[in-house]
């Protein structure tokens, strides 16, 4: 089963996707983590995306498609994957189903949209920044960059929510509460999907 997490920066997609992946033994594909690893390793891809990520903008769709296609084609994704951070534009969403079909994974069956008010995500990211000070800080957690990431989310990623709503696979999850409470809501949505 192919599951997609959507939500603004700081919504907790990574945390919840990792828990879901652990529970169901399905690989988590976090494009943000993959790109950060490429930057850290100094690969050609890393060199191309470093500046884009630091400014809070999006890596071009064609480059992302290559990254995701390579990853999804690996054997551990044979029975599905949990995508966190992809698709993030309408163009990425439109090419994802054909890609999944090409590699024998059907199509996206569930999109979990983590609903978190904007003032709350700004608070969470500031906290993450403070906790990380002294090492491990994400370059894109700077305040001005966070505002740019929020703008990009509203402009380019919110249409993805509409796209999946139109396909009838969207499930909004209240993203406020403890990590456990939010996970229980997510897991209930996944179990409901599996039963059908
Ligand atoms: P966020 O907390 O903003 O969701 P991520 O870790 O998912 O952060 O992504 C960090 C950055 O990596 C993004 O701001 C963007 O530059 C790049 N990135 C990640 N996924 C994608 C994608 N699907 N398309 C384009 N750029 C991406």
mmCIF file of C-alpha atoms and ligand atoms in Angstrom:
data_model
loop_
_atom_site.group_PDB
_atom_site.id
_atom_site.type_symbol
_atom_site.label_atom_id
_atom_site.label_comp_id
_atom_site.label_asym_id
_atom_site.label_seq_id
_atom_site.Cartn_x
_atom_site.Cartn_y
_atom_site.Cartn_z
ATOM 1 C CA UNK A 1 0.000 0.000 0.000
ATOM 2 C CA UNK A 2 1.300 3.419 -0.940
ATOM 3 C CA UNK A 3 0.609 6.007 1.756
ATOM 4 C CA UNK A 4 1.369 9.721 1.492
ATOM 5 C CA UNK A 5 1.785 12.165 4.366
ATOM 6 C CA UNK A 6 0.897 15.779 3.686
ATOM 7 C CA UNK A 7 1.002 18.787 5.948
ATOM 8 C CA UNK A 8 2.794 22.073 6.513
ATOM 9 C CA UNK A 9 6.443 22.227 7.608
ATOM 10 C CA UNK A 10 6.614 21.328 11.285
ATOM 11 C CA UNK A 11 3.349 19.341 11.210
ATOM 12 C CA UNK A 12 5.089 16.196 12.440
ATOM 13 C CA UNK A 13 5.022 14.218 9.192
ATOM 14 C CA UNK A 14 8.481 12.741 9.753
ATOM 15 C CA UNK A 15 7.767 11.628 13.325
ATOM 16 C CA UNK A 16 4.442 10.034 12.482
ATOM 17 C CA UNK A 17 5.636 8.481 9.212
ATOM 18 C CA UNK A 18 8.518 6.815 11.080
ATOM 19 C CA UNK A 19 6.125 5.332 13.643
ATOM 20 C CA UNK A 20 3.776 4.058 10.997
ATOM 21 C CA UNK A 21 6.680 2.560 9.046
ATOM 22 C CA UNK A 22 7.916 0.768 12.180
ATOM 23 C CA UNK A 23 4.475 -0.604 13.014
ATOM 24 C CA UNK A 24 3.738 -2.002 9.549
ATOM 25 C CA UNK A 25 7.304 -2.854 8.487
ATOM 26 C CA UNK A 26 6.947 -0.635 5.428
ATOM 27 C CA UNK A 27 9.814 1.624 4.337
ATOM 28 C CA UNK A 28 9.522 5.342 5.032
ATOM 29 C CA UNK A 29 10.647 7.499 2.153
ATOM 30 C CA UNK A 30 11.432 10.995 3.397
ATOM 31 C CA UNK A 31 12.565 13.127 0.479
ATOM 32 C CA UNK A 32 13.797 15.832 2.900
ATOM 33 C CA UNK A 33 16.026 13.289 4.699
ATOM 34 C CA UNK A 34 17.246 11.851 1.391
ATOM 35 C CA UNK A 35 18.190 15.291 0.085
ATOM 36 C CA UNK A 36 19.889 16.269 3.367
ATOM 37 C CA UNK A 37 21.889 13.017 3.220
ATOM 38 C CA UNK A 38 22.942 13.841 -0.350
ATOM 39 C CA UNK A 39 24.087 17.317 0.747
ATOM 40 C CA UNK A 40 26.012 15.855 3.697
ATOM 41 C CA UNK A 41 27.680 13.273 1.453
ATOM 42 C CA UNK A 42 28.582 15.929 -1.119
ATOM 43 C CA UNK A 43 27.106 14.008 -4.066
ATOM 44 C CA UNK A 44 26.231 15.640 -7.380
ATOM 45 C CA UNK A 45 22.574 15.683 -6.328
ATOM 46 C CA UNK A 46 23.568 17.254 -3.004
ATOM 47 C CA UNK A 47 25.452 20.025 -4.778
ATOM 48 C CA UNK A 48 22.452 20.775 -6.969
ATOM 49 C CA UNK A 49 19.928 20.990 -4.127
ATOM 50 C CA UNK A 50 21.942 22.553 -1.301
ATOM 51 C CA UNK A 51 21.225 26.204 -2.129
ATOM 52 C CA UNK A 52 17.584 25.531 -2.987
ATOM 53 C CA UNK A 53 16.967 23.857 0.365
ATOM 54 C CA UNK A 54 18.761 26.585 2.317
ATOM 55 C CA UNK A 55 16.439 29.179 0.809
ATOM 56 C CA UNK A 56 13.292 27.159 1.606
ATOM 57 C CA UNK A 57 12.320 26.669 -2.026
ATOM 58 C CA UNK A 58 11.475 23.448 -3.803
ATOM 59 C CA UNK A 59 13.794 21.242 -5.794
ATOM 60 C CA UNK A 60 12.554 21.020 -9.422
ATOM 61 C CA UNK A 61 9.944 18.330 -10.125
ATOM 62 C CA UNK A 62 12.009 16.499 -12.766
ATOM 63 C CA UNK A 63 14.916 16.040 -10.383
ATOM 64 C CA UNK A 64 12.597 14.891 -7.567
ATOM 65 C CA UNK A 65 10.916 12.408 -9.878
ATOM 66 C CA UNK A 66 14.298 10.740 -10.551
ATOM 67 C CA UNK A 67 15.092 10.587 -6.839
ATOM 68 C CA UNK A 68 11.723 9.074 -5.923
ATOM 69 C CA UNK A 69 11.616 6.702 -8.879
ATOM 70 C CA UNK A 70 15.044 5.266 -7.967
ATOM 71 C CA UNK A 71 14.018 4.798 -4.364
ATOM 72 C CA UNK A 72 10.590 3.279 -5.060
ATOM 73 C CA UNK A 73 12.120 0.827 -7.514
ATOM 74 C CA UNK A 74 14.240 -0.743 -4.768
ATOM 75 C CA UNK A 75 13.173 -4.216 -3.625
ATOM 76 C CA UNK A 76 12.214 -3.210 -0.070
ATOM 77 C CA UNK A 77 9.371 -1.112 -1.525
ATOM 78 C CA UNK A 78 7.859 -4.178 -3.203
ATOM 79 C CA UNK A 79 4.729 -4.186 -1.075
ATOM 80 C CA UNK A 80 4.456 -0.450 -0.624
ATOM 81 C CA UNK A 81 5.963 2.579 1.040
ATOM 82 C CA UNK A 82 5.164 5.543 3.229
ATOM 83 C CA UNK A 83 6.014 8.801 1.520
ATOM 84 C CA UNK A 84 6.807 11.777 3.711
ATOM 85 C CA UNK A 85 7.499 15.032 1.884
ATOM 86 C CA UNK A 86 6.452 13.809 -1.559
ATOM 87 C CA UNK A 87 4.473 14.787 -3.601
ATOM 88 C CA UNK A 88 4.690 18.470 -2.816
ATOM 89 C CA UNK A 89 3.453 20.021 -6.039
ATOM 90 C CA UNK A 90 0.538 19.232 -8.272
ATOM 91 C CA UNK A 91 3.000 18.151 -10.980
ATOM 92 C CA UNK A 92 4.639 15.659 -8.595
ATOM 93 C CA UNK A 93 1.223 14.301 -7.611
ATOM 94 C CA UNK A 94 0.158 13.841 -11.226
ATOM 95 C CA UNK A 95 3.254 11.798 -12.090
ATOM 96 C CA UNK A 96 3.209 9.670 -8.929
ATOM 97 C CA UNK A 97 0.361 7.281 -9.842
ATOM 98 C CA UNK A 98 1.746 6.472 -13.304
ATOM 99 C CA UNK A 99 5.173 5.962 -11.712
ATOM 100 C CA UNK A 100 3.734 3.640 -9.065
ATOM 101 C CA UNK A 101 1.905 1.702 -11.751
ATOM 102 C CA UNK A 102 5.057 1.394 -13.840
ATOM 103 C CA UNK A 103 6.839 -0.324 -10.996
ATOM 104 C CA UNK A 104 3.882 -2.487 -10.077
ATOM 105 C CA UNK A 105 2.597 -0.669 -6.999
ATOM 106 C CA UNK A 106 -0.854 0.334 -8.132
ATOM 107 C CA UNK A 107 -1.635 3.834 -6.996
ATOM 108 C CA UNK A 108 -1.670 5.994 -3.898
ATOM 109 C CA UNK A 109 -4.296 4.449 -1.641
ATOM 110 C CA UNK A 110 -4.315 6.819 1.321
ATOM 111 C CA UNK A 111 -3.243 10.406 1.862
ATOM 112 C CA UNK A 112 -2.959 11.478 5.472
ATOM 113 C CA UNK A 113 -3.151 15.230 5.810
ATOM 114 C CA UNK A 114 -1.838 16.448 9.175
ATOM 115 C CA UNK A 115 -3.878 19.473 10.056
ATOM 116 C CA UNK A 116 -1.982 21.899 12.286
ATOM 117 C CA UNK A 117 -2.709 25.632 12.628
ATOM 118 C CA UNK A 118 -0.009 27.930 11.283
ATOM 119 C CA UNK A 119 0.812 29.593 14.635
ATOM 120 C CA UNK A 120 1.362 26.131 16.173
ATOM 121 C CA UNK A 121 3.792 24.993 13.447
ATOM 122 C CA UNK A 122 5.775 28.205 13.820
ATOM 123 C CA UNK A 123 5.996 27.545 17.584
ATOM 124 C CA UNK A 124 7.136 23.963 17.009
ATOM 125 C CA UNK A 125 9.838 24.906 14.535
ATOM 126 C CA UNK A 126 11.185 27.623 16.865
ATOM 127 C CA UNK A 127 11.350 25.020 19.614
ATOM 128 C CA UNK A 128 13.169 22.584 17.290
ATOM 129 C CA UNK A 129 15.612 25.400 16.462
ATOM 130 C CA UNK A 130 16.284 26.171 20.127
ATOM 131 C CA UNK A 131 16.724 22.519 21.026
ATOM 132 C CA UNK A 132 19.145 22.064 18.151
ATOM 133 C CA UNK A 133 21.267 25.115 18.893
ATOM 134 C CA UNK A 134 24.833 24.009 19.409
ATOM 135 C CA UNK A 135 24.717 21.402 16.685
ATOM 136 C CA UNK A 136 22.516 19.518 14.305
ATOM 137 C CA UNK A 137 20.468 22.560 13.439
ATOM 138 C CA UNK A 138 18.701 22.422 10.105
ATOM 139 C CA UNK A 139 19.799 25.318 7.899
ATOM 140 C CA UNK A 140 16.204 25.724 6.777
ATOM 141 C CA UNK A 141 14.795 26.165 10.299
ATOM 142 C CA UNK A 142 15.917 29.816 10.380
ATOM 143 C CA UNK A 143 12.940 32.063 10.949
ATOM 144 C CA UNK A 144 12.955 33.805 7.561
ATOM 145 C CA UNK A 145 13.402 30.471 5.784
ATOM 146 C CA UNK A 146 10.522 28.927 7.735
ATOM 147 C CA UNK A 147 8.240 31.733 6.561
ATOM 148 C CA UNK A 148 9.316 31.043 2.974
ATOM 149 C CA UNK A 149 8.647 27.299 3.447
ATOM 150 C CA UNK A 150 5.155 28.145 4.752
ATOM 151 C CA UNK A 151 4.517 30.363 1.732
ATOM 152 C CA UNK A 152 5.700 27.632 -0.626
ATOM 153 C CA UNK A 153 3.440 25.161 1.188
ATOM 154 C CA UNK A 154 0.356 27.349 0.786
ATOM 155 C CA UNK A 155 1.066 28.140 -2.823
ATOM 156 C CA UNK A 156 2.373 24.834 -4.201
ATOM 157 C CA UNK A 157 1.460 22.038 -1.795
ATOM 158 C CA UNK A 158 -2.089 22.952 -0.784
ATOM 159 C CA UNK A 159 -3.223 22.225 -4.377
ATOM 160 C CA UNK A 160 -1.959 18.664 -3.791
ATOM 161 C CA UNK A 161 -4.476 18.355 -0.948
ATOM 162 C CA UNK A 162 -7.249 19.359 -3.356
ATOM 163 C CA UNK A 163 -5.945 16.938 -5.987
ATOM 164 C CA UNK A 164 -6.185 13.955 -3.645
ATOM 165 C CA UNK A 165 -9.477 15.117 -2.196
ATOM 166 C CA UNK A 166 -10.831 14.938 -5.741
ATOM 167 C CA UNK A 167 -9.595 11.364 -6.023
ATOM 168 C CA UNK A 168 -11.352 10.398 -2.794
ATOM 169 C CA UNK A 169 -8.231 9.156 -0.999
ATOM 170 C CA UNK A 170 -7.677 12.126 1.338
ATOM 171 C CA UNK A 171 -8.046 11.754 5.075
ATOM 172 C CA UNK A 172 -7.553 14.804 7.304
ATOM 173 C CA UNK A 173 -6.005 14.034 10.693
ATOM 174 C CA UNK A 174 -6.095 16.500 13.573
ATOM 175 C CA UNK A 175 -2.373 17.078 14.120
ATOM 176 C CA UNK A 176 -2.623 18.663 17.547
ATOM 177 C CA UNK A 177 -2.203 16.696 20.792
ATOM 178 C CA UNK A 178 0.471 14.287 21.971
ATOM 179 C CA UNK A 179 2.495 12.231 19.493
ATOM 180 C CA UNK A 180 0.627 9.129 20.729
ATOM 181 C CA UNK A 181 -2.800 10.669 20.328
ATOM 182 C CA UNK A 182 -2.034 11.764 16.789
ATOM 183 C CA UNK A 183 -0.569 8.364 15.944
ATOM 184 C CA UNK A 184 -3.733 6.625 17.177
ATOM 185 C CA UNK A 185 -5.814 8.734 14.774
ATOM 186 C CA UNK A 186 -3.469 7.893 11.917
ATOM 187 C CA UNK A 187 -3.421 4.202 12.708
ATOM 188 C CA UNK A 188 -7.226 4.116 12.883
ATOM 189 C CA UNK A 189 -7.381 5.620 9.373
ATOM 190 C CA UNK A 190 -4.881 3.056 8.067
ATOM 191 C CA UNK A 191 -6.735 0.140 9.649
ATOM 192 C CA UNK A 192 -10.003 1.354 8.202
ATOM 193 C CA UNK A 193 -8.376 1.463 4.758
ATOM 194 C CA UNK A 194 -6.908 -2.019 5.150
ATOM 195 C CA UNK A 195 -10.311 -3.436 6.065
ATOM 196 C CA UNK A 196 -11.913 -2.163 2.894
HETATM 197 P P1 LIG B 1 9.511 20.275 5.891
HETATM 198 O O1 LIG B 1 9.658 20.220 7.377
HETATM 199 O O2 LIG B 1 9.518 21.660 5.348
HETATM 200 O O3 LIG B 1 8.369 19.469 5.405
HETATM 201 P P2 LIG B 1 11.433 18.459 4.560
HETATM 202 O O4 LIG B 1 12.484 17.857 5.396
HETATM 203 O O5 LIG B 1 10.338 17.578 4.068
HETATM 204 O O6 LIG B 1 10.892 19.711 5.354
HETATM 205 O O7 LIG B 1 12.110 19.145 3.264
HETATM 206 C C1 LIG B 1 13.143 20.081 3.379
HETATM 207 C C2 LIG B 1 13.442 20.714 2.011
HETATM 208 O O8 LIG B 1 13.809 19.699 1.060
HETATM 209 C C3 LIG B 1 12.280 21.451 1.354
HETATM 210 O O9 LIG B 1 12.136 22.759 1.839
HETATM 211 C C4 LIG B 1 12.704 21.390 -0.131
HETATM 212 O O10 LIG B 1 13.698 22.327 -0.445
HETATM 213 C C5 LIG B 1 13.317 20.011 -0.243
HETATM 214 N N1 LIG B 1 12.307 18.987 -0.633
HETATM 215 C C6 LIG B 1 11.912 17.916 0.108
HETATM 216 N N2 LIG B 1 10.973 17.207 -0.534
HETATM 217 C C7 LIG B 1 10.767 17.846 -1.722
HETATM 218 C C8 LIG B 1 9.894 17.629 -2.822
HETATM 219 N N3 LIG B 1 9.035 16.611 -2.845
HETATM 220 N N4 LIG B 1 9.936 18.503 -3.863
HETATM 221 C C9 LIG B 1 10.782 19.524 -3.863
HETATM 222 N N5 LIG B 1 11.621 19.807 -2.866
HETATM 223 C C10 LIG B 1 11.618 18.979 -1.791
#
